[in-house]
XYZ file of C-alpha atoms in Angstrom:
693
model
C -63.495 -7.964 11.155
C -60.208 -7.237 12.426
C -58.928 -4.168 10.725
C -55.224 -4.191 11.751
C -54.425 -5.244 8.398
C -55.759 -1.846 7.310
C -52.888 0.140 9.358
C -50.091 -2.199 9.935
C -46.914 -1.256 7.678
C -44.051 -3.314 9.099
C -44.542 -7.033 8.981
C -42.137 -9.919 9.653
C -41.963 -13.536 9.721
C -39.331 -15.890 11.371
C -39.147 -18.132 8.436
C -38.008 -21.376 9.981
C -39.817 -24.552 8.342
C -38.393 -26.904 10.763
C -37.912 -30.695 10.628
C -38.301 -32.901 13.639
C -35.167 -33.404 16.015
C -32.261 -34.149 15.758
C -32.035 -31.805 12.748
C -33.864 -28.890 14.287
C -34.121 -29.112 18.238
C -36.091 -25.681 19.227
C -35.448 -26.674 22.895
C -34.648 -23.061 23.940
C -37.480 -21.023 22.798
C -37.523 -17.975 24.980
C -40.598 -15.592 24.755
C -38.596 -12.768 26.511
C -36.063 -12.977 23.810
C -38.736 -12.900 21.177
C -40.003 -9.739 22.715
C -36.725 -8.139 22.647
C -36.320 -9.166 19.065
C -39.805 -7.650 18.120
C -38.900 -4.314 19.943
C -35.561 -4.106 17.972
C -36.956 -4.895 14.654
C -39.613 -2.142 15.180
C -42.496 -4.348 13.895
C -46.135 -3.736 13.961
C -47.103 -7.215 12.426
C -45.755 -10.461 13.111
C -46.557 -13.702 10.983
C -46.433 -16.821 13.093
C -45.822 -20.345 11.967
C -48.713 -22.629 12.954
C -48.091 -25.424 10.495
C -45.073 -25.133 8.053
C -43.878 -26.938 4.941
C -42.879 -29.885 7.167
C -46.221 -30.354 8.167
C -45.456 -29.776 11.844
C -47.791 -27.777 14.179
C -46.240 -25.395 16.918
C -49.214 -26.091 19.221
C -50.753 -29.132 20.736
C -53.388 -30.288 17.997
C -56.355 -32.488 18.721
C -56.804 -33.315 14.951
C -56.106 -36.971 14.338
C -52.799 -37.351 12.376
C -51.066 -34.048 13.462
C -47.661 -34.048 14.654
C -46.295 -31.203 16.841
C -42.673 -30.365 16.792
C -41.252 -32.613 19.279
C -38.560 -29.977 20.461
C -41.647 -27.638 21.753
C -42.963 -29.035 25.112
C -45.546 -26.342 25.193
C -48.179 -24.316 23.439
C -45.851 -22.127 21.372
C -48.599 -20.353 19.543
C -50.492 -19.527 22.815
C -47.513 -18.056 24.430
C -46.598 -15.882 21.444
C -49.947 -14.795 20.517
C -50.506 -13.715 24.128
C -47.423 -11.639 23.719
C -48.509 -10.021 20.411
C -51.999 -9.069 21.783
C -50.071 -7.527 24.789
C -47.917 -5.446 22.559
C -50.739 -4.514 19.958
C -48.758 -6.198 17.343
C -50.751 -7.813 14.462
C -50.994 -11.684 14.796
C -51.151 -13.237 11.277
C -51.484 -16.802 11.626
C -49.386 -18.810 8.977
C -50.661 -22.221 7.493
C -49.207 -23.958 4.598
C -51.538 -25.819 2.463
C -49.964 -28.027 -0.446
C -46.471 -28.653 1.078
C -46.621 -30.964 3.861
C -43.798 -33.446 4.015
C -45.078 -34.848 7.219
C -48.606 -35.671 6.034
C -47.344 -36.944 2.732
C -44.883 -39.513 4.506
C -47.733 -40.577 7.112
C -50.500 -40.533 4.594
C -49.247 -41.502 1.347
C -52.936 -41.636 -0.185
C -52.906 -37.875 0.328
C -49.957 -37.231 -2.132
C -50.448 -35.233 -5.067
C -49.866 -37.899 -7.896
C -47.914 -37.820 -11.107
C -49.585 -39.662 -14.045
C -47.671 -42.754 -13.131
C -48.915 -42.627 -9.511
C -45.639 -41.508 -7.864
C -45.962 -38.573 -5.536
C -45.129 -34.994 -6.855
C -42.152 -33.270 -5.128
C -40.737 -29.633 -5.165
C -37.198 -30.529 -6.035
C -35.174 -27.504 -5.438
C -31.356 -26.984 -4.402
C -32.160 -27.162 -0.752
C -35.829 -28.411 -0.502
C -37.582 -31.571 -1.673
C -41.101 -30.895 -0.243
C -43.801 -33.439 -0.969
C -47.331 -32.070 -2.063
C -50.657 -33.048 -0.871
C -53.972 -32.959 -2.590
C -56.960 -31.305 -1.125
C -59.314 -33.437 -3.277
C -58.545 -36.216 -0.631
C -58.894 -36.563 3.206
C -56.105 -34.129 3.411
C -58.762 -31.372 2.767
C -60.599 -32.236 6.038
C -57.409 -32.552 7.905
C -56.494 -29.087 6.990
C -59.795 -27.529 7.581
C -60.038 -29.000 11.173
C -56.598 -27.659 11.890
C -57.530 -24.166 10.643
C -60.804 -24.287 12.773
C -58.665 -25.260 15.566
C -56.264 -22.349 15.143
C -58.888 -19.787 14.807
C -61.048 -20.852 17.642
C -58.187 -21.197 20.215
C -55.845 -18.269 19.335
C -58.176 -15.636 17.678
C -55.551 -14.454 15.171
C -56.048 -11.046 13.617
C -55.257 -12.539 10.182
C -55.010 -16.002 8.566
C -52.236 -16.442 5.976
C -52.412 -19.322 3.581
C -49.117 -20.357 2.003
C -48.631 -22.789 -0.925
C -52.262 -22.251 -1.553
C -53.067 -22.999 -5.392
C -54.109 -26.351 -6.829
C -51.483 -28.333 -8.437
C -51.970 -30.930 -11.172
C -52.902 -34.107 -9.582
C -53.728 -37.503 -11.012
C -55.163 -39.271 -7.737
C -58.573 -40.995 -8.634
C -60.536 -38.163 -7.073
C -58.976 -35.519 -9.405
C -59.169 -37.689 -12.511
C -62.671 -38.410 -11.921
C -63.661 -34.864 -11.013
C -61.873 -33.517 -14.201
C -63.766 -36.146 -16.463
C -67.153 -35.304 -14.841
C -66.690 -31.628 -15.625
C -65.025 -31.756 -19.163
C -66.237 -35.226 -20.391
C -62.681 -36.368 -21.333
C -59.899 -37.879 -19.568
C -57.528 -35.726 -17.472
C -54.689 -35.170 -20.131
C -51.403 -36.847 -18.940
C -48.705 -36.311 -21.600
C -46.762 -33.050 -22.277
C -48.427 -32.914 -25.654
C -51.952 -33.554 -24.406
C -51.479 -30.979 -21.564
C -50.540 -28.081 -23.665
C -53.359 -28.948 -25.930
C -55.974 -28.611 -23.408
C -54.184 -26.297 -20.995
C -56.993 -23.633 -20.974
C -59.347 -26.595 -19.571
C -56.848 -27.632 -17.288
C -55.845 -24.259 -15.697
C -59.627 -23.449 -15.356
C -60.177 -26.785 -13.689
C -57.201 -26.149 -11.041
C -58.362 -22.601 -10.639
C -62.009 -23.792 -9.680
C -60.540 -26.340 -7.474
C -58.637 -23.502 -5.625
C -61.866 -21.318 -5.541
C -63.875 -23.925 -4.188
C -61.434 -24.908 -1.293
C -60.992 -21.200 -0.356
C -64.820 -20.789 -0.259
C -65.249 -23.677 1.989
C -62.306 -22.776 4.220
C -63.729 -19.069 4.314
C -67.100 -20.350 5.553
C -65.771 -22.627 8.114
C -63.329 -20.311 9.834
C -65.534 -17.200 9.612
C -68.422 -19.165 11.181
C -66.067 -19.128 14.301
C -64.729 -15.707 13.954
C -66.346 -13.463 11.327
C -63.739 -10.806 12.122
C -60.832 -12.871 10.779
C -59.070 -11.435 7.760
C -57.866 -13.935 5.169
C -55.279 -13.757 2.731
C -53.134 -15.963 0.456
C -49.742 -15.930 -0.675
C -48.849 -14.601 -4.341
C -52.417 -13.182 -4.347
C -51.705 -10.702 -7.340
C -51.110 -13.699 -9.710
C -54.285 -15.424 -9.017
C -57.390 -14.787 -11.346
C -59.354 -11.641 -10.057
C -62.450 -13.654 -8.972
C -60.030 -15.354 -6.244
C -58.516 -12.177 -5.535
C -61.821 -10.769 -4.777
C -62.499 -13.404 -1.997
C -59.558 -12.142 0.118
C -59.822 -9.515 2.527
C -56.642 -8.343 1.651
C -53.639 -9.291 -0.849
C -50.321 -10.566 0.027
C -47.625 -11.287 -2.600
C -44.048 -11.937 -3.211
C -41.668 -10.123 -5.372
C -42.097 -12.063 -8.691
C -41.325 -9.245 -11.302
C -37.682 -8.374 -11.501
C -37.410 -6.504 -7.985
C -39.525 -4.830 -5.270
C -40.214 -1.772 -7.308
C -41.945 -3.411 -10.095
C -43.573 -6.070 -8.124
C -45.117 -3.759 -5.722
C -46.481 -1.471 -8.474
C -48.202 -4.707 -10.011
C -49.536 -5.759 -6.484
C -50.852 -2.405 -5.679
C -52.728 -2.110 -8.869
C -54.252 -5.528 -8.738
C -55.409 -4.899 -5.374
C -57.093 -1.425 -5.430
C -58.795 -1.118 -1.925
C -57.275 -4.501 -0.761
C -54.565 -3.205 1.460
C -51.867 -5.189 -0.537
C -48.528 -6.035 1.161
C -45.391 -7.114 -0.458
C -43.052 -9.597 1.204
C -40.028 -10.166 1.577
C -37.594 -7.431 0.908
C -34.817 -9.027 -1.069
C -31.857 -8.055 1.106
C -32.276 -10.583 3.949
C -29.799 -13.468 3.950
C -29.044 -14.391 7.620
C -25.495 -15.250 8.140
C -24.444 -13.447 5.011
C -26.197 -10.398 5.663
C -26.530 -7.374 3.173
C -25.871 -3.866 4.271
C -28.478 -1.689 6.006
C -28.509 0.716 2.881
C -29.732 -2.512 0.872
C -32.277 -3.127 3.556
C -33.462 0.471 3.436
C -33.606 0.413 -0.474
C -35.233 -2.791 -0.838
C -37.914 -2.161 1.803
C -38.472 1.562 0.783
C -39.077 0.318 -2.820
C -42.225 -1.454 -1.632
C -43.439 1.540 0.473
C -42.872 4.038 -2.262
C -44.932 2.237 -4.752
C -48.060 1.971 -2.680
C -47.733 -1.560 -0.795
C -47.494 -2.317 2.928
C -43.910 -3.670 3.812
C -42.797 -7.045 5.203
C -39.777 -9.231 5.324
C -38.956 -12.922 6.081
C -35.823 -14.641 6.952
C -34.366 -17.674 8.732
C -33.420 -15.744 11.887
C -33.910 -18.599 14.155
C -31.171 -20.905 15.379
C -31.648 -24.611 15.278
C -32.398 -24.340 19.300
C -34.915 -21.578 18.954
C -32.811 -18.644 19.856
C -32.673 -15.782 17.401
C -29.733 -14.093 15.383
C -30.097 -10.488 16.387
C -28.363 -8.926 13.678
C -31.419 -9.375 11.549
C -33.427 -7.500 14.035
C -31.085 -4.613 13.970
C -30.893 -4.222 10.206
C -34.656 -4.567 10.011
C -35.107 -2.042 12.730
C -32.950 0.481 10.804
C -35.091 0.003 7.721
C -38.157 -0.136 9.551
C -37.557 2.852 11.370
C -36.934 4.950 8.232
C -40.083 3.626 6.797
C -42.160 4.656 9.947
C -40.753 8.311 9.341
C -42.132 8.219 5.981
C -45.504 6.777 7.037
C -47.468 10.085 6.932
C -46.613 10.536 3.236
C -47.589 6.648 2.391
C -51.239 6.584 3.030
C -54.554 8.088 1.766
C -53.046 8.536 -1.597
C -53.807 7.315 -5.134
C -51.382 6.850 -7.964
C -51.173 9.719 -10.566
C -52.639 8.718 -13.822
C -50.918 8.772 -17.198
C -49.973 5.514 -18.769
C -52.470 2.579 -18.384
C -51.145 -0.845 -18.827
C -53.807 -3.462 -19.529
C -53.437 -6.689 -17.628
C -55.380 -9.610 -18.753
C -56.213 -12.907 -16.697
C -57.676 -14.444 -19.847
C -54.178 -13.993 -21.542
C -52.223 -15.880 -18.677
C -52.215 -19.355 -20.257
C -51.802 -18.258 -23.763
C -48.558 -19.412 -25.448
C -47.160 -20.885 -22.351
C -44.207 -23.225 -23.282
C -45.254 -25.834 -20.620
C -47.816 -26.388 -17.868
C -45.875 -27.158 -14.475
C -47.919 -29.286 -12.121
C -46.725 -27.764 -8.988
C -49.071 -24.538 -8.663
C -46.524 -22.470 -7.086
C -43.847 -23.049 -9.610
C -46.369 -22.537 -12.410
C -47.027 -19.127 -10.976
C -43.190 -18.368 -10.652
C -42.289 -19.496 -14.076
C -43.991 -16.191 -15.826
C -46.154 -16.548 -18.681
C -45.411 -14.631 -21.963
C -48.225 -11.930 -21.015
C -46.576 -11.175 -17.685
C -43.314 -10.881 -19.096
C -44.566 -8.154 -21.566
C -46.492 -6.425 -18.678
C -43.020 -6.184 -16.866
C -41.615 -4.747 -20.192
C -44.285 -2.117 -20.317
C -43.516 -1.119 -16.648
C -40.000 -0.819 -17.192
C -40.453 1.316 -20.392
C -42.500 3.645 -18.246
C -40.142 3.865 -15.430
C -37.086 4.919 -17.500
C -39.357 7.328 -19.406
C -40.242 8.581 -15.893
C -43.943 8.519 -16.845
C -46.611 7.684 -14.089
C -48.030 4.313 -14.886
C -50.667 2.047 -13.582
C -51.699 -1.710 -14.329
C -55.342 -1.951 -15.222
C -56.888 -5.355 -14.648
C -59.114 -6.199 -17.594
C -62.202 -6.669 -15.573
C -61.788 -3.361 -13.494
C -61.831 -1.285 -16.868
C -64.558 1.189 -17.489
C -65.146 3.951 -19.935
C -64.973 6.525 -17.084
C -61.576 4.822 -15.843
C -59.732 5.018 -19.337
C -60.734 8.610 -19.751
C -58.267 9.421 -17.106
C -55.351 7.976 -19.095
C -53.165 9.720 -21.624
C -51.877 6.571 -23.201
C -52.821 2.833 -23.015
C -50.542 0.004 -23.492
C -51.295 -3.487 -24.932
C -48.399 -5.671 -23.797
C -48.995 -9.213 -25.589
C -52.727 -8.917 -24.371
C -53.462 -11.958 -26.252
C -57.250 -12.178 -25.541
C -59.218 -8.993 -26.242
C -62.958 -9.969 -26.104
C -65.598 -7.667 -27.559
C -66.451 -5.743 -24.413
C -62.906 -4.727 -23.696
C -62.435 -4.172 -27.513
C -65.428 -1.884 -27.685
C -63.952 0.161 -24.516
C -60.688 0.506 -26.373
C -62.507 1.771 -29.727
C -64.362 4.386 -27.456
C -61.257 5.407 -25.938
C -59.142 5.941 -29.160
C -62.349 7.508 -30.975
C -62.496 10.193 -28.002
C -58.718 11.126 -28.432
C -56.947 8.432 -26.567
C -53.565 7.088 -27.674
C -53.182 3.277 -27.868
C -49.808 1.452 -28.245
C -49.938 -2.327 -28.998
C -47.631 -5.043 -29.953
C -47.258 -8.363 -31.214
C -50.237 -10.924 -30.766
C -52.497 -8.742 -28.984
C -56.058 -9.638 -29.737
C -54.833 -12.657 -31.908
C -56.203 -15.440 -29.603
C -59.385 -16.302 -27.951
C -59.877 -17.680 -24.517
C -59.609 -21.192 -25.507
C -56.074 -20.801 -27.048
C -57.327 -20.752 -30.526
C -55.601 -18.408 -32.798
C -57.744 -15.947 -34.683
C -57.181 -15.117 -38.366
C -56.741 -11.455 -37.528
C -56.517 -9.381 -34.250
C -59.874 -8.677 -32.558
C -59.031 -5.036 -32.735
C -57.523 -4.970 -36.205
C -59.726 -1.991 -37.055
C -57.899 -0.027 -34.469
C -54.356 -1.200 -35.328
C -54.866 -0.697 -38.970
C -53.815 -4.397 -39.611
C -55.096 -7.281 -41.711
C -54.733 -11.006 -41.389
C -51.773 -12.090 -39.071
C -49.420 -14.620 -39.516
C -46.943 -15.523 -36.751
C -43.278 -16.237 -38.128
C -41.127 -18.406 -35.622
C -38.915 -19.761 -38.540
C -35.996 -17.460 -37.316
C -36.407 -18.323 -33.523
C -32.849 -20.083 -33.515
C -31.447 -16.805 -34.813
C -32.405 -15.134 -31.614
C -33.163 -12.040 -33.654
C -35.999 -12.641 -36.069
C -35.567 -9.387 -38.270
C -34.366 -5.971 -38.293
C -36.212 -2.487 -38.257
C -35.933 -0.013 -41.175
C -37.497 3.728 -41.060
C -39.555 4.114 -44.274
C -41.193 7.248 -42.996
C -40.498 10.928 -42.853
C -40.283 10.759 -39.126
C -37.031 11.261 -37.314
C -36.199 8.361 -34.744
C -33.652 8.668 -32.130
C -31.336 5.978 -30.705
C -30.196 2.992 -33.008
C -32.987 3.763 -35.379
C -31.304 7.097 -36.386
C -28.130 5.207 -37.440
C -28.686 1.649 -38.258
C -31.396 -1.230 -38.393
C -31.754 -2.678 -34.794
C -33.083 -6.128 -34.244
C -36.185 -7.376 -32.928
C -37.563 -10.257 -30.857
C -37.143 -13.971 -31.917
C -40.701 -13.836 -33.766
C -42.561 -11.369 -35.744
C -45.973 -10.929 -37.154
C -46.668 -10.780 -40.994
C -49.579 -8.602 -41.561
C -50.854 -5.829 -43.997
C -51.445 -1.983 -43.490
C -54.886 -0.882 -43.965
C -55.703 1.912 -46.117
C -56.395 4.189 -43.319
C -53.058 3.333 -41.573
C -49.275 4.387 -42.448
C -46.424 2.281 -42.275
C -43.623 3.992 -40.309
C -41.166 0.983 -39.955
C -40.699 -2.268 -42.212
C -38.896 -5.306 -41.318
C -35.749 -6.732 -42.909
C -35.421 -10.385 -42.713
C -32.123 -12.144 -41.459
C -30.181 -13.417 -44.378
C -30.564 -17.023 -43.419
C -32.460 -18.890 -40.708
C -30.056 -20.792 -38.434
C -30.293 -24.699 -38.752
C -27.873 -27.609 -39.200
C -27.018 -26.386 -42.673
C -27.177 -22.700 -42.710
C -25.450 -20.036 -40.606
C -23.211 -17.233 -41.219
C -20.862 -16.351 -38.193
C -20.693 -16.473 -34.403
C -23.709 -14.278 -34.058
C -27.142 -13.533 -35.233
C -27.297 -13.547 -39.049
C -27.272 -10.016 -40.438
C -30.162 -8.319 -42.387
C -30.944 -9.852 -45.956
C -34.294 -9.724 -47.667
C -36.592 -6.691 -47.714
C -40.166 -7.918 -48.267
C -42.040 -4.737 -47.099
C -43.574 -6.390 -44.032
C -44.891 -3.551 -41.830
C -43.026 -3.479 -38.453
C -44.461 -0.325 -36.897
C -48.015 1.129 -38.056
C -49.731 4.320 -37.185
C -53.490 4.537 -37.441
C -55.742 7.506 -36.773
C -59.114 6.370 -35.511
C -61.555 9.292 -34.772
C -59.788 11.786 -32.632
C -56.986 9.463 -31.350
C -54.015 7.187 -32.559
C -52.954 3.778 -32.601
C -49.461 2.566 -32.874
C -49.060 -1.280 -33.537
C -45.475 -3.008 -33.541
C -45.604 -6.313 -35.264
C -43.173 -7.917 -32.910
C -42.830 -8.575 -29.160
C -41.854 -5.151 -28.491
C -42.715 -5.139 -24.698
C -40.852 -8.385 -23.911
C -37.972 -7.189 -25.577
C -37.862 -4.409 -22.750
C -38.201 -6.785 -20.061
C -35.338 -8.901 -21.369
C -32.942 -5.836 -21.301
C -30.944 -7.423 -24.075
C -32.168 -4.983 -26.681
C -30.739 -1.545 -26.821
C -33.369 0.340 -28.586
C -36.971 -0.344 -26.959
C -36.629 2.635 -24.579
C -35.799 5.145 -27.266
C -38.464 3.763 -29.579
C -41.048 4.273 -26.745
C -40.006 7.617 -25.888
C -40.052 8.662 -29.534
C -43.707 7.601 -30.043
C -44.500 9.479 -26.603
C -42.797 12.656 -27.946
C -44.367 12.369 -31.479
C -47.870 12.100 -29.699
C -47.003 15.166 -27.268
C -48.022 13.193 -24.364
C -47.815 15.455 -21.275
C -48.397 13.934 -18.004
C -49.517 16.053 -14.874
C -46.072 15.515 -13.587
C -42.868 14.181 -14.857
C -39.296 13.825 -13.349
C -36.399 14.765 -15.888
C -33.068 13.161 -14.957
C -29.916 12.372 -16.844
C -29.883 9.160 -14.761
C -32.977 7.280 -15.539
C -31.525 3.912 -14.738
C -30.285 4.767 -11.455
C -33.158 6.882 -10.003
C -36.599 5.303 -9.741
C -39.498 7.800 -9.374
C -43.186 7.024 -7.992
C -45.942 9.615 -8.410
C -48.904 9.869 -6.060
C -51.631 12.471 -5.357
C -54.097 13.316 -2.358
C -56.876 15.744 -2.625
C -54.744 18.748 -2.318
C -51.133 17.555 -2.847
C -48.585 15.558 -5.211
C -46.261 13.238 -3.497
C -42.992 12.235 -5.324
C -40.934 9.526 -4.149
C -37.514 9.036 -5.478
C -35.052 6.172 -4.712
C -31.565 5.586 -5.913
C -30.676 2.064 -7.178
C -26.938 2.524 -6.400
C -26.894 0.740 -3.175
C -28.567 -2.319 -4.921
C -25.974 -2.195 -7.487
C -22.754 -1.588 -5.352
C -23.413 -3.650 -2.153
C -24.659 -0.812 -0.109
C -22.398 1.852 -1.240
C -24.086 5.149 -1.767
C -23.334 8.565 -2.922
C -25.132 11.790 -3.706
C -27.004 11.978 -6.909
C -29.066 14.667 -8.376
C -32.934 14.343 -8.409
C -33.101 16.018 -11.751
C -36.038 18.335 -12.466
C -39.767 17.842 -11.687
C -42.254 19.305 -14.362
C -45.810 19.831 -13.458
C -48.356 20.594 -15.888
C -50.497 22.348 -13.233
C -49.912 25.395 -11.153
C -48.795 24.668 -7.531
C -48.786 26.804 -4.507
C -45.605 25.448 -2.935
C -43.121 22.358 -2.988
C -41.188 21.136 0.081
C -38.668 18.289 0.523
C -40.355 16.304 3.418
C -38.001 13.521 3.846
C -35.123 12.978 4.958
C -35.413 16.692 6.005
C -37.583 19.465 5.597
C -36.697 22.119 3.009
C -38.842 24.606 0.899
C -37.920 24.124 -2.829
C -38.122 26.916 -5.330
C -40.784 26.735 -7.964
C -40.235 28.321 -11.333
C -43.180 29.004 -13.419
C -43.533 29.093 -17.361
C -47.027 29.714 -18.780
C -49.123 27.002 -17.022
C -46.257 24.688 -16.091
C -44.122 24.646 -13.006
C -40.514 23.460 -12.948
C -38.617 22.429 -9.575
C -34.869 21.687 -9.348
C -34.729 18.752 -7.006
C -31.997 18.488 -4.481
C -29.184 15.756 -4.346
C -30.170 12.660 -2.422
C -28.067 9.421 -1.315
C -30.910 6.923 -0.947
C -34.249 8.305 -1.155
C -36.223 11.519 -0.913
C -39.902 12.528 -0.717
C -41.250 15.945 -2.191
C -44.586 17.220 -1.752
C -46.140 19.818 -3.844
C -49.372 21.735 -3.054
C -52.008 22.102 -5.489
C -53.278 25.445 -6.254
C -52.275 28.858 -7.741
C -48.968 30.238 -6.548
C -48.877 33.793 -5.278
């Protein structure tokens, strides 16, 4: 197998999806100009369009029905692949699957069909791509082209874009669904939501089958070929496991959180996150924004990439992009010794659940890529959990449900359940053992309240752990925006808004009871009215009204461990960033339970500084990035790195990037404290493990 993907760190794609002339001419492609661009950009990997969203090829295909771009009078793929091999740059062959405007127009029988028989179209502001269904003759068309690309040009990697299966109502898809599920493929919004579990399973299985056939055929030609798909980390794990490496785009707030998610759902699969968010050709961001964006990916443990529309309509290139990329990639190259052969420090584990992905989704978009980009409630809550940990400067990792073992959980101080709607018995038992043996579990909302078939359970499948009883979901205050208010009824001291008022919660809450073994710390105050056409109070959410004693925050002691349960959508509240108190409430729970991670960054500016924690066999590696350039169009100024607290003895501490400086280590008992220097964009600190002299 080609192993270049295991070592390349700086990828680029000239992103040009080009319709035929006269719109896009491509009549001045010059391989020497491209070589100069690659050198200036300092790349070690290039993704090359072989077939794009327009369905045009950039090489002379022998497959019946193929249309080469008419502006190209040569074999551009042969020319550019030869250059990449000469320069030892990884050659990633790009091939688009479902978006194929050309094939859809030439072969309308291949279109993804709506229920009324019309073609499905991706209708964006600038793009109106038609989709093709690979349960039709389009399947063989794609497979033959892919075989052709692999046999002719021997790419190092094959990248499949717009890969997933869209919801199609052609005869083949209708018949296939009915044969498997013994009822007709639902075609109304109501029916689709009612049967969404079967539909999602059907579409995922279609994608999995196609990927298996594709792999078999192209690897029969070149067994060394590495294969990946776009948005890898958002596919189910059985599809992720079929890939040689994982490639994703940033779908979770920004590069920092997206790359952490991609990293942890691709352990051992050399994840790469593309693009950096700064690139807008002709309307360029500053070089500091490029450095900040791309470094955020590298800091969190993913390989780095960028794509942009740097190709002019005649095929020449806009070199400002190469210069900006070169500046950012040069900085990443300097940091590379500290970006490899390391693992994330373990403290907080955030449970990620493929089984929960389709639960409580408001709609099922037929376009597979839009379905993925419009996050489901579970993913929104996972993002909130990550944001809580980041602001608290606690090391965190995403834990995909099927990778969890008893031994793995022992390594974490805290486990978070962010709207993990489906918790089957095998995971439930692992959680019970974890808490019984002294672990801390924090859960919220509807975790464990559904089965994999989208059927609500009377009580959470881990109610014994949470200290709850039967559960009823209250949505009658949804129009209020705030469905309730929190009141402290315990002897515990909470900080933030809970210390001085009754802060609001999310648009729904869970009515449950408190088990005898548990303690109610916070209760819910309901709004004085539920807003409708006849009832309202003022210009904003109705204020607190009735106190019915519904538990809002429960604490349950189980064995040697503890569970906290919040009867509202706590983690999603953090991801929305429209609530002021989730961060302080989370920090209060962490402090109450005396959670002491191996290392932690204490800073007065937690929303400005991002901190990633990694370790090797003999060192801890701390990477800090300032978000000031992102917030102020590249402007940057020095900011304190705060203090690093280590719960271990260390032998030395050094700043290793952007310069090399020894740092003073102050010891107290078995802890070490390091005052970190000021920095402008980013810095990397290495602490050697061991006993200091």
